[in-house]
PDB file of C-alpha atoms in Angstrom:
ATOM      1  CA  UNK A   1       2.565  19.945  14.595  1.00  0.00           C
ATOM      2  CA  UNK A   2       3.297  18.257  11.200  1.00  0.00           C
ATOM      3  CA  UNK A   3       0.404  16.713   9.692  1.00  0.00           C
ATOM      4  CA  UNK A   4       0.971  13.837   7.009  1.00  0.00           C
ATOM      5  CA  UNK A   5      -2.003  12.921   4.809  1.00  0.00           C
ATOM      6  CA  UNK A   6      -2.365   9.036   3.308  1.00  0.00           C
ATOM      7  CA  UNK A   7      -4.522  10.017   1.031  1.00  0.00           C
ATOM      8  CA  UNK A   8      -1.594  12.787  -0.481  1.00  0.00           C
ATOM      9  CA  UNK A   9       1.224  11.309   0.852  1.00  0.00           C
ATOM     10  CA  UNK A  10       3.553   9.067  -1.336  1.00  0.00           C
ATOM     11  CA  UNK A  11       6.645   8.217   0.858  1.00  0.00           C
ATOM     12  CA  UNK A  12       5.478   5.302   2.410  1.00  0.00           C
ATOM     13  CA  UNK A  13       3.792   4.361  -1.111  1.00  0.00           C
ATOM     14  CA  UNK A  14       5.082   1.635  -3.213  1.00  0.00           C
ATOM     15  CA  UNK A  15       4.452   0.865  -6.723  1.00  0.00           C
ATOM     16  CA  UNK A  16       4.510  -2.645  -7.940  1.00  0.00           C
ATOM     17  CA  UNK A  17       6.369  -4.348  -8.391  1.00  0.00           C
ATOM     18  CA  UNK A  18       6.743  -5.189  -4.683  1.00  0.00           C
ATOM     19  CA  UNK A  19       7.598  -7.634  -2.270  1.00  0.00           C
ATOM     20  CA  UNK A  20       3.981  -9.283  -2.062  1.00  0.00           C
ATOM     21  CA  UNK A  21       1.672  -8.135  -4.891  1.00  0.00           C
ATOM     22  CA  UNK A  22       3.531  -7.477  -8.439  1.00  0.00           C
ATOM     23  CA  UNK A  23       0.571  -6.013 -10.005  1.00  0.00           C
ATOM     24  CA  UNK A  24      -0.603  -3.350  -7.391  1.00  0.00           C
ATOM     25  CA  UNK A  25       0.872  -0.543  -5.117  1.00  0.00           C
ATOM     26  CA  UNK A  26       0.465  -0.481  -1.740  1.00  0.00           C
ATOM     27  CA  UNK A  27       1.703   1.017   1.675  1.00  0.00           C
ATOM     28  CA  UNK A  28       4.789  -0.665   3.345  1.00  0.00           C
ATOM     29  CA  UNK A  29       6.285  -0.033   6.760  1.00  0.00           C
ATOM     30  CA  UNK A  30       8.904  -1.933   9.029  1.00  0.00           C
ATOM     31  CA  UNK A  31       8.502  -2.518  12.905  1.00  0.00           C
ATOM     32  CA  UNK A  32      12.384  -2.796  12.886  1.00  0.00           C
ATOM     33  CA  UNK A  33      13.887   1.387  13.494  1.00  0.00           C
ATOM     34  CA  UNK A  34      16.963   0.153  11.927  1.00  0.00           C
ATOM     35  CA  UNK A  35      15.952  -0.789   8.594  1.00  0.00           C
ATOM     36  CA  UNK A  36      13.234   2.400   8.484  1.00  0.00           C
ATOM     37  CA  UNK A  37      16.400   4.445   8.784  1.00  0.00           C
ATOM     38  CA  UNK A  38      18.233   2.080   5.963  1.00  0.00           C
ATOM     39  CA  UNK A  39      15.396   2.896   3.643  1.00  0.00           C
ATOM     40  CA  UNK A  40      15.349   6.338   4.461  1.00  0.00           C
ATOM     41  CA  UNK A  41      18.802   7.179   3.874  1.00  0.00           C
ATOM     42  CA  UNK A  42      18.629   5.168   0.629  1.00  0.00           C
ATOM     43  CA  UNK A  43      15.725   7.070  -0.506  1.00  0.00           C
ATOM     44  CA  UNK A  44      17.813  10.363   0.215  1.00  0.00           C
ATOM     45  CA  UNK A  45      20.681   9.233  -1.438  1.00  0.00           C
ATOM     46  CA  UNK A  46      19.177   8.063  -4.220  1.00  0.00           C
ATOM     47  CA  UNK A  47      16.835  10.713  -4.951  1.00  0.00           C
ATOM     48  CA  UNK A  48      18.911  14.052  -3.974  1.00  0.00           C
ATOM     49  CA  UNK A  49      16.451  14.915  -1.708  1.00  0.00           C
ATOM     50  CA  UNK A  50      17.209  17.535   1.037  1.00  0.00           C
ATOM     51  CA  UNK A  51      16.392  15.501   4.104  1.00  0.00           C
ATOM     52  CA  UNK A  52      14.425  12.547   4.611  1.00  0.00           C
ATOM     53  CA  UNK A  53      12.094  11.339   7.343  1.00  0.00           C
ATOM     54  CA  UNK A  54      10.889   8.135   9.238  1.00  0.00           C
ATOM     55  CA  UNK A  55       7.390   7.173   9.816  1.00  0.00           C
ATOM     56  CA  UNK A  56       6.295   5.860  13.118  1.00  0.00           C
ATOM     57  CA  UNK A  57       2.631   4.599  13.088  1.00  0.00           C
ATOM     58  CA  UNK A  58       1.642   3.075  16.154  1.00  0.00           C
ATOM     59  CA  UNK A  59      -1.753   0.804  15.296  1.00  0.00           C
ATOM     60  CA  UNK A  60      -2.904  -1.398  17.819  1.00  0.00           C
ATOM     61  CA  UNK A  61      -2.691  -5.243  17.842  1.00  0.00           C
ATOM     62  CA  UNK A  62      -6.185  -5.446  18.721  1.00  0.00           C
ATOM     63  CA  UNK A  63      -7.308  -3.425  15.506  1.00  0.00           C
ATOM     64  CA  UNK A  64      -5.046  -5.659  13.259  1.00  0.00           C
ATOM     65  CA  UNK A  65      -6.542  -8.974  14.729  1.00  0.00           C
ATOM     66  CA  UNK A  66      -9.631  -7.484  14.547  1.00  0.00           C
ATOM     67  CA  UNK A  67      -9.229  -8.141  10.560  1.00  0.00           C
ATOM     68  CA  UNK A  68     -11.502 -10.925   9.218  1.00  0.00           C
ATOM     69  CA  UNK A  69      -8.604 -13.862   8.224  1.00  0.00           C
ATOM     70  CA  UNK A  70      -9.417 -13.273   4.358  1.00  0.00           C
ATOM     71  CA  UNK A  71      -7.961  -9.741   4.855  1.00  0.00           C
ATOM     72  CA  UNK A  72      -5.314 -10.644   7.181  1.00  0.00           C
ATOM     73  CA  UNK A  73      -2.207 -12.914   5.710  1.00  0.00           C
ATOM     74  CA  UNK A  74       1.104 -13.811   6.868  1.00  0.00           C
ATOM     75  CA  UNK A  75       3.985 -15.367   5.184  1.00  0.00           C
ATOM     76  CA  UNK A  76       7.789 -15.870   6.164  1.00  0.00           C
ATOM     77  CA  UNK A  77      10.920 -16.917   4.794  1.00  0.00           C
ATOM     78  CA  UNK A  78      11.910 -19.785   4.515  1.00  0.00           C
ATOM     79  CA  UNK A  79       8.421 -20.850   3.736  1.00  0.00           C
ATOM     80  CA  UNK A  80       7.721 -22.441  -0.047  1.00  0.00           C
ATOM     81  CA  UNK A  81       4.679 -19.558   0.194  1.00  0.00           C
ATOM     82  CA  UNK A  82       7.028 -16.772   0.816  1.00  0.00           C
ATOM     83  CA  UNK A  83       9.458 -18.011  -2.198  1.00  0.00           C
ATOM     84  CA  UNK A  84       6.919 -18.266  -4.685  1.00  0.00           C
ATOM     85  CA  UNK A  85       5.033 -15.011  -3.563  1.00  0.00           C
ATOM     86  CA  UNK A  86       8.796 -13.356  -3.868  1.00  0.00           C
ATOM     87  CA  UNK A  87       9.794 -15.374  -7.236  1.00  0.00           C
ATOM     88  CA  UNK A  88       6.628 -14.299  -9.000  1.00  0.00           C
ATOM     89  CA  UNK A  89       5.484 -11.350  -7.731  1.00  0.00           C
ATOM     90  CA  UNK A  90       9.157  -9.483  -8.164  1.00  0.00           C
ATOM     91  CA  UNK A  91       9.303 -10.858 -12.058  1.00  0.00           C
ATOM     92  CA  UNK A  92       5.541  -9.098 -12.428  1.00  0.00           C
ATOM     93  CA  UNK A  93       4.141 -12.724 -13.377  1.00  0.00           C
ATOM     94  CA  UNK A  94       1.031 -14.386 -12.535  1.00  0.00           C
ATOM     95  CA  UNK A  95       1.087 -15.260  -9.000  1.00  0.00           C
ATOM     96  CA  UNK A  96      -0.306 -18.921  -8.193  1.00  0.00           C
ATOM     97  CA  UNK A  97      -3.505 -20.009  -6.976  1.00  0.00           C
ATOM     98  CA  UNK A  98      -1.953 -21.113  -3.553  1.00  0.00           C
ATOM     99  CA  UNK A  99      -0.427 -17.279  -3.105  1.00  0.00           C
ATOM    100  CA  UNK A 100      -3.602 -15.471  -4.668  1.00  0.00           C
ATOM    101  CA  UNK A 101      -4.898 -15.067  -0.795  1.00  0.00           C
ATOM    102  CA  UNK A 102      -1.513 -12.756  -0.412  1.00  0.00           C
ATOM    103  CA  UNK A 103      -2.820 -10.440  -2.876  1.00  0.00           C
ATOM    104  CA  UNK A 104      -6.273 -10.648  -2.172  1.00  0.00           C
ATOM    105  CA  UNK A 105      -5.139  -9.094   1.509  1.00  0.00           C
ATOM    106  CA  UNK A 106      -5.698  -6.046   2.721  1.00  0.00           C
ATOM    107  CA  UNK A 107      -2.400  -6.582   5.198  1.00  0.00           C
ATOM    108  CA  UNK A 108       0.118  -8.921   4.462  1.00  0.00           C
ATOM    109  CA  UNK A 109       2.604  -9.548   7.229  1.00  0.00           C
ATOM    110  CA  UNK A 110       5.661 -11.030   6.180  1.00  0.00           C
ATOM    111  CA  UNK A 111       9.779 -11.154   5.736  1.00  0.00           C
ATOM    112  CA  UNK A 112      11.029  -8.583   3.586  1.00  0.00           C
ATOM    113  CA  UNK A 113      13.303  -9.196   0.037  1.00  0.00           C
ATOM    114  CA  UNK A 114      16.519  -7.790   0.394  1.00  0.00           C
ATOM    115  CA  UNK A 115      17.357  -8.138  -3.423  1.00  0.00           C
ATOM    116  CA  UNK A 116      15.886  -5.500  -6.379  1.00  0.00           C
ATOM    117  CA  UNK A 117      13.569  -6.302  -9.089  1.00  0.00           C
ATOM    118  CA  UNK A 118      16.196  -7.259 -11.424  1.00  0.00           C
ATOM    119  CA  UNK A 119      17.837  -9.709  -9.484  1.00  0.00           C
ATOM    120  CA  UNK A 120      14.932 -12.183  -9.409  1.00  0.00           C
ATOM    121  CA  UNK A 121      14.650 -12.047 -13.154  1.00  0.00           C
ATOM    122  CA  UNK A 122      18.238 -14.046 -12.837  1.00  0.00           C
ATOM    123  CA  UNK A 123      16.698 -16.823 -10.538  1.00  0.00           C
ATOM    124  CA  UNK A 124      15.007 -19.337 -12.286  1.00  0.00           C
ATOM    125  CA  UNK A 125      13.261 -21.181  -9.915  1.00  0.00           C
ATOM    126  CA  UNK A 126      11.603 -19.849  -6.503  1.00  0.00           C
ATOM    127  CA  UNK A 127      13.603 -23.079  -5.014  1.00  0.00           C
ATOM    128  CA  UNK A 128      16.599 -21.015  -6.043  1.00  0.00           C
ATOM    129  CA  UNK A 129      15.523 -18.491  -3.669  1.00  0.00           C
ATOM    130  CA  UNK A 130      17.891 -18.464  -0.704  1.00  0.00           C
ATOM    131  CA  UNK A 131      18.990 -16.615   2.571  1.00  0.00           C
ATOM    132  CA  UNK A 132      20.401 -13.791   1.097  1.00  0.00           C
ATOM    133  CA  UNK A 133      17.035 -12.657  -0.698  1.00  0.00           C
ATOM    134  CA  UNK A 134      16.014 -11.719   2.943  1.00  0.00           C
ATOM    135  CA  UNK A 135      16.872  -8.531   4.498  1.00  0.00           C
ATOM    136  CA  UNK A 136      18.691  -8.347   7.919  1.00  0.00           C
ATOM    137  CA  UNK A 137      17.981  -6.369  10.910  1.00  0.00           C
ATOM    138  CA  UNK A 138      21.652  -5.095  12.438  1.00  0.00           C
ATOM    139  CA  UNK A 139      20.949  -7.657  15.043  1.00  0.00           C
ATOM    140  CA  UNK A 140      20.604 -10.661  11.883  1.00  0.00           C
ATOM    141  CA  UNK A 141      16.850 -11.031  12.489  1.00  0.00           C
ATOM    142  CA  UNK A 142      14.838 -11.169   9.481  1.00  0.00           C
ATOM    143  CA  UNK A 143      12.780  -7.853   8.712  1.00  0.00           C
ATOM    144  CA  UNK A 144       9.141  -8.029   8.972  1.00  0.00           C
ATOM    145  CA  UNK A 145       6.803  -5.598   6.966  1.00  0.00           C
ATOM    146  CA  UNK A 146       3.668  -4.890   7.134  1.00  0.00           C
ATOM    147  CA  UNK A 147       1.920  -4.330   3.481  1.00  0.00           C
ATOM    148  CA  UNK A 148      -1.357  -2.362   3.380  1.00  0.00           C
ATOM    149  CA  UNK A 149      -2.450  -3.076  -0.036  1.00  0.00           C
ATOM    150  CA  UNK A 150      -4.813  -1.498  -2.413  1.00  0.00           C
ATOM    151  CA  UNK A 151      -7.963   0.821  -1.594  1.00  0.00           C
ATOM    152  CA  UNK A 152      -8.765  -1.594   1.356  1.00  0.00           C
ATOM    153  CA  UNK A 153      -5.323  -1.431   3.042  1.00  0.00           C
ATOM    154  CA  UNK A 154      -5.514   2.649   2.325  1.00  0.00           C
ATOM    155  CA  UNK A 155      -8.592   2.680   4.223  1.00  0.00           C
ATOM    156  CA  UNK A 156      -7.671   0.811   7.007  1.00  0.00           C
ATOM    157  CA  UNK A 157      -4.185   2.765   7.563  1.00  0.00           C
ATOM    158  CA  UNK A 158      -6.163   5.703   7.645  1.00  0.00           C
ATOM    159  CA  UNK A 159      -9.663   4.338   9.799  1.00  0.00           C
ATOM    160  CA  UNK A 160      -7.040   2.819  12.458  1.00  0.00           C
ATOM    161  CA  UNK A 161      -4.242   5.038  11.929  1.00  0.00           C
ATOM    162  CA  UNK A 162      -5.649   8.894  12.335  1.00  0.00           C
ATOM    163  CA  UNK A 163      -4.048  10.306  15.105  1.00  0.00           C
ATOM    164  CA  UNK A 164      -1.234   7.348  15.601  1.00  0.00           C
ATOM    165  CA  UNK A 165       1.279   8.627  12.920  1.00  0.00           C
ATOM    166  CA  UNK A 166       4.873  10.698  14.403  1.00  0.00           C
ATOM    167  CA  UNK A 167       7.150  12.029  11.645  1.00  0.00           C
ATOM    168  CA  UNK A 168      10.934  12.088  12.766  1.00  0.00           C
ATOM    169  CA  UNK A 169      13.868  13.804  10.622  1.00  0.00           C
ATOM    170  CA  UNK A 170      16.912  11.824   9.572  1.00  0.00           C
ATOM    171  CA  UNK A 171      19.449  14.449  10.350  1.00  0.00           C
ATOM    172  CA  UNK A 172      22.286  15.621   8.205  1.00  0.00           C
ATOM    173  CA  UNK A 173      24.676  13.797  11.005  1.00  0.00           C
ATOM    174  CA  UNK A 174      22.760  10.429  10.533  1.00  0.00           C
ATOM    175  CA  UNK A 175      22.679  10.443   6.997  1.00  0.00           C
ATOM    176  CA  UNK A 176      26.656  11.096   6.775  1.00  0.00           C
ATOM    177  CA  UNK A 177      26.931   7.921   9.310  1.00  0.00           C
ATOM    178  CA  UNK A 178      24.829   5.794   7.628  1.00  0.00           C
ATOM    179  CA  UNK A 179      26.737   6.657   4.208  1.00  0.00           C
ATOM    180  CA  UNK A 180      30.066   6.208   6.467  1.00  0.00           C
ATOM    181  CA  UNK A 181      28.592   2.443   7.467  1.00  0.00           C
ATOM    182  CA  UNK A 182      27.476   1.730   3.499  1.00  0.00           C
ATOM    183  CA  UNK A 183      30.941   2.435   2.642  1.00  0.00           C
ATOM    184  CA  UNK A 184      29.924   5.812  -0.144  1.00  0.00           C
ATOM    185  CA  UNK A 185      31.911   8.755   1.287  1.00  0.00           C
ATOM    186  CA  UNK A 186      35.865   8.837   1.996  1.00  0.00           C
ATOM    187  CA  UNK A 187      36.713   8.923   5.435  1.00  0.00           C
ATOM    188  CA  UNK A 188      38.824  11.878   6.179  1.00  0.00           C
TER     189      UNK A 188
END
């Protein structure tokens, strides 16, 4: 049995700036397979690493609702919210007071940028913000993460989550299909 350790653990782990705090790291995961195995693959490519792995933490609904509503946020595209929170928070600015209660979370459900860092710093005006900042499930849905943010969010994942996390290998086959789909190896 594989054990993986929050506390030690880093590859679910982001550091700012991210999709809903600029300023401060947090945990990020995706109830979508699809894009878990995008992000995967991506982080294999890009790092060199031997093989990479996908998460699968099953926390209950009741456990997540049981979350006072201070500590428990939600924002989607195409909301004004979810612009600014994106707009700001990407560009490592000051967030507004309106968003403040996105960063102040301890879980922060929400759609998920599908642009990097830089490419916000070319947008100059969250109103310029449009469909193609949000990421795509293969079916066109918008991804959804969930965003367990700072020493609260940490201890939450691992109060609710002990016993509920499954590691699963990306397999050398998977990772050549997924490269095949991206278009970055030669077909033969």
């Amino acid at each position: 049995m594989l054990r993986v350790s929050l506390r030690r653990g880093k590859c679910c782990f982001h550091a700012p700036p991210t999709d809903f705090n600029g300023r401060t790291s947090g945990f990020y995961f995706t109830a979508h397979r699809d894009i878990a195995e995008r992000y995967a693959n991506w982080s294999k490519r890009r790092s060199k690493i031997i093989s990479a792995v996908v998460l699968h933490l099953k926390i209950p609904n009741h456990e997540i609702k049981r979350l006072p509503s201070q500590e428990l946020q939600e924002l989607y595209w195409p909301s004004i919210e979810w612009k600014s929170l994106m707009w700001n928070c990407r560009r490592e600015k000051k967030t507004t007071r309106e968003t403040r209660k996105f960063q102040r979370a301890c879980l922060v459900i929400g759609t998920i940028s599908s642009k990097p860092v830089f490419a916000y710093g070319r947008i100059d005006s969250p109103d310029r913000i449009d469909d193609s900042c949000v990421l795509k499930t293969k079916q066109g849905h918008n991804g959804v993460q969930y965003a367990f943010q700072g020493d609260k969010g940490q201890d939450f994942l691992e109060d609710v989550g002990r016993g509920c996390l499954s590691v699963h290998l990306v397999s050398a086959r998977e990772f050549r299909q997924w490269e095949r789909e991206q278009g970055l190896i030669c077909l033969p």
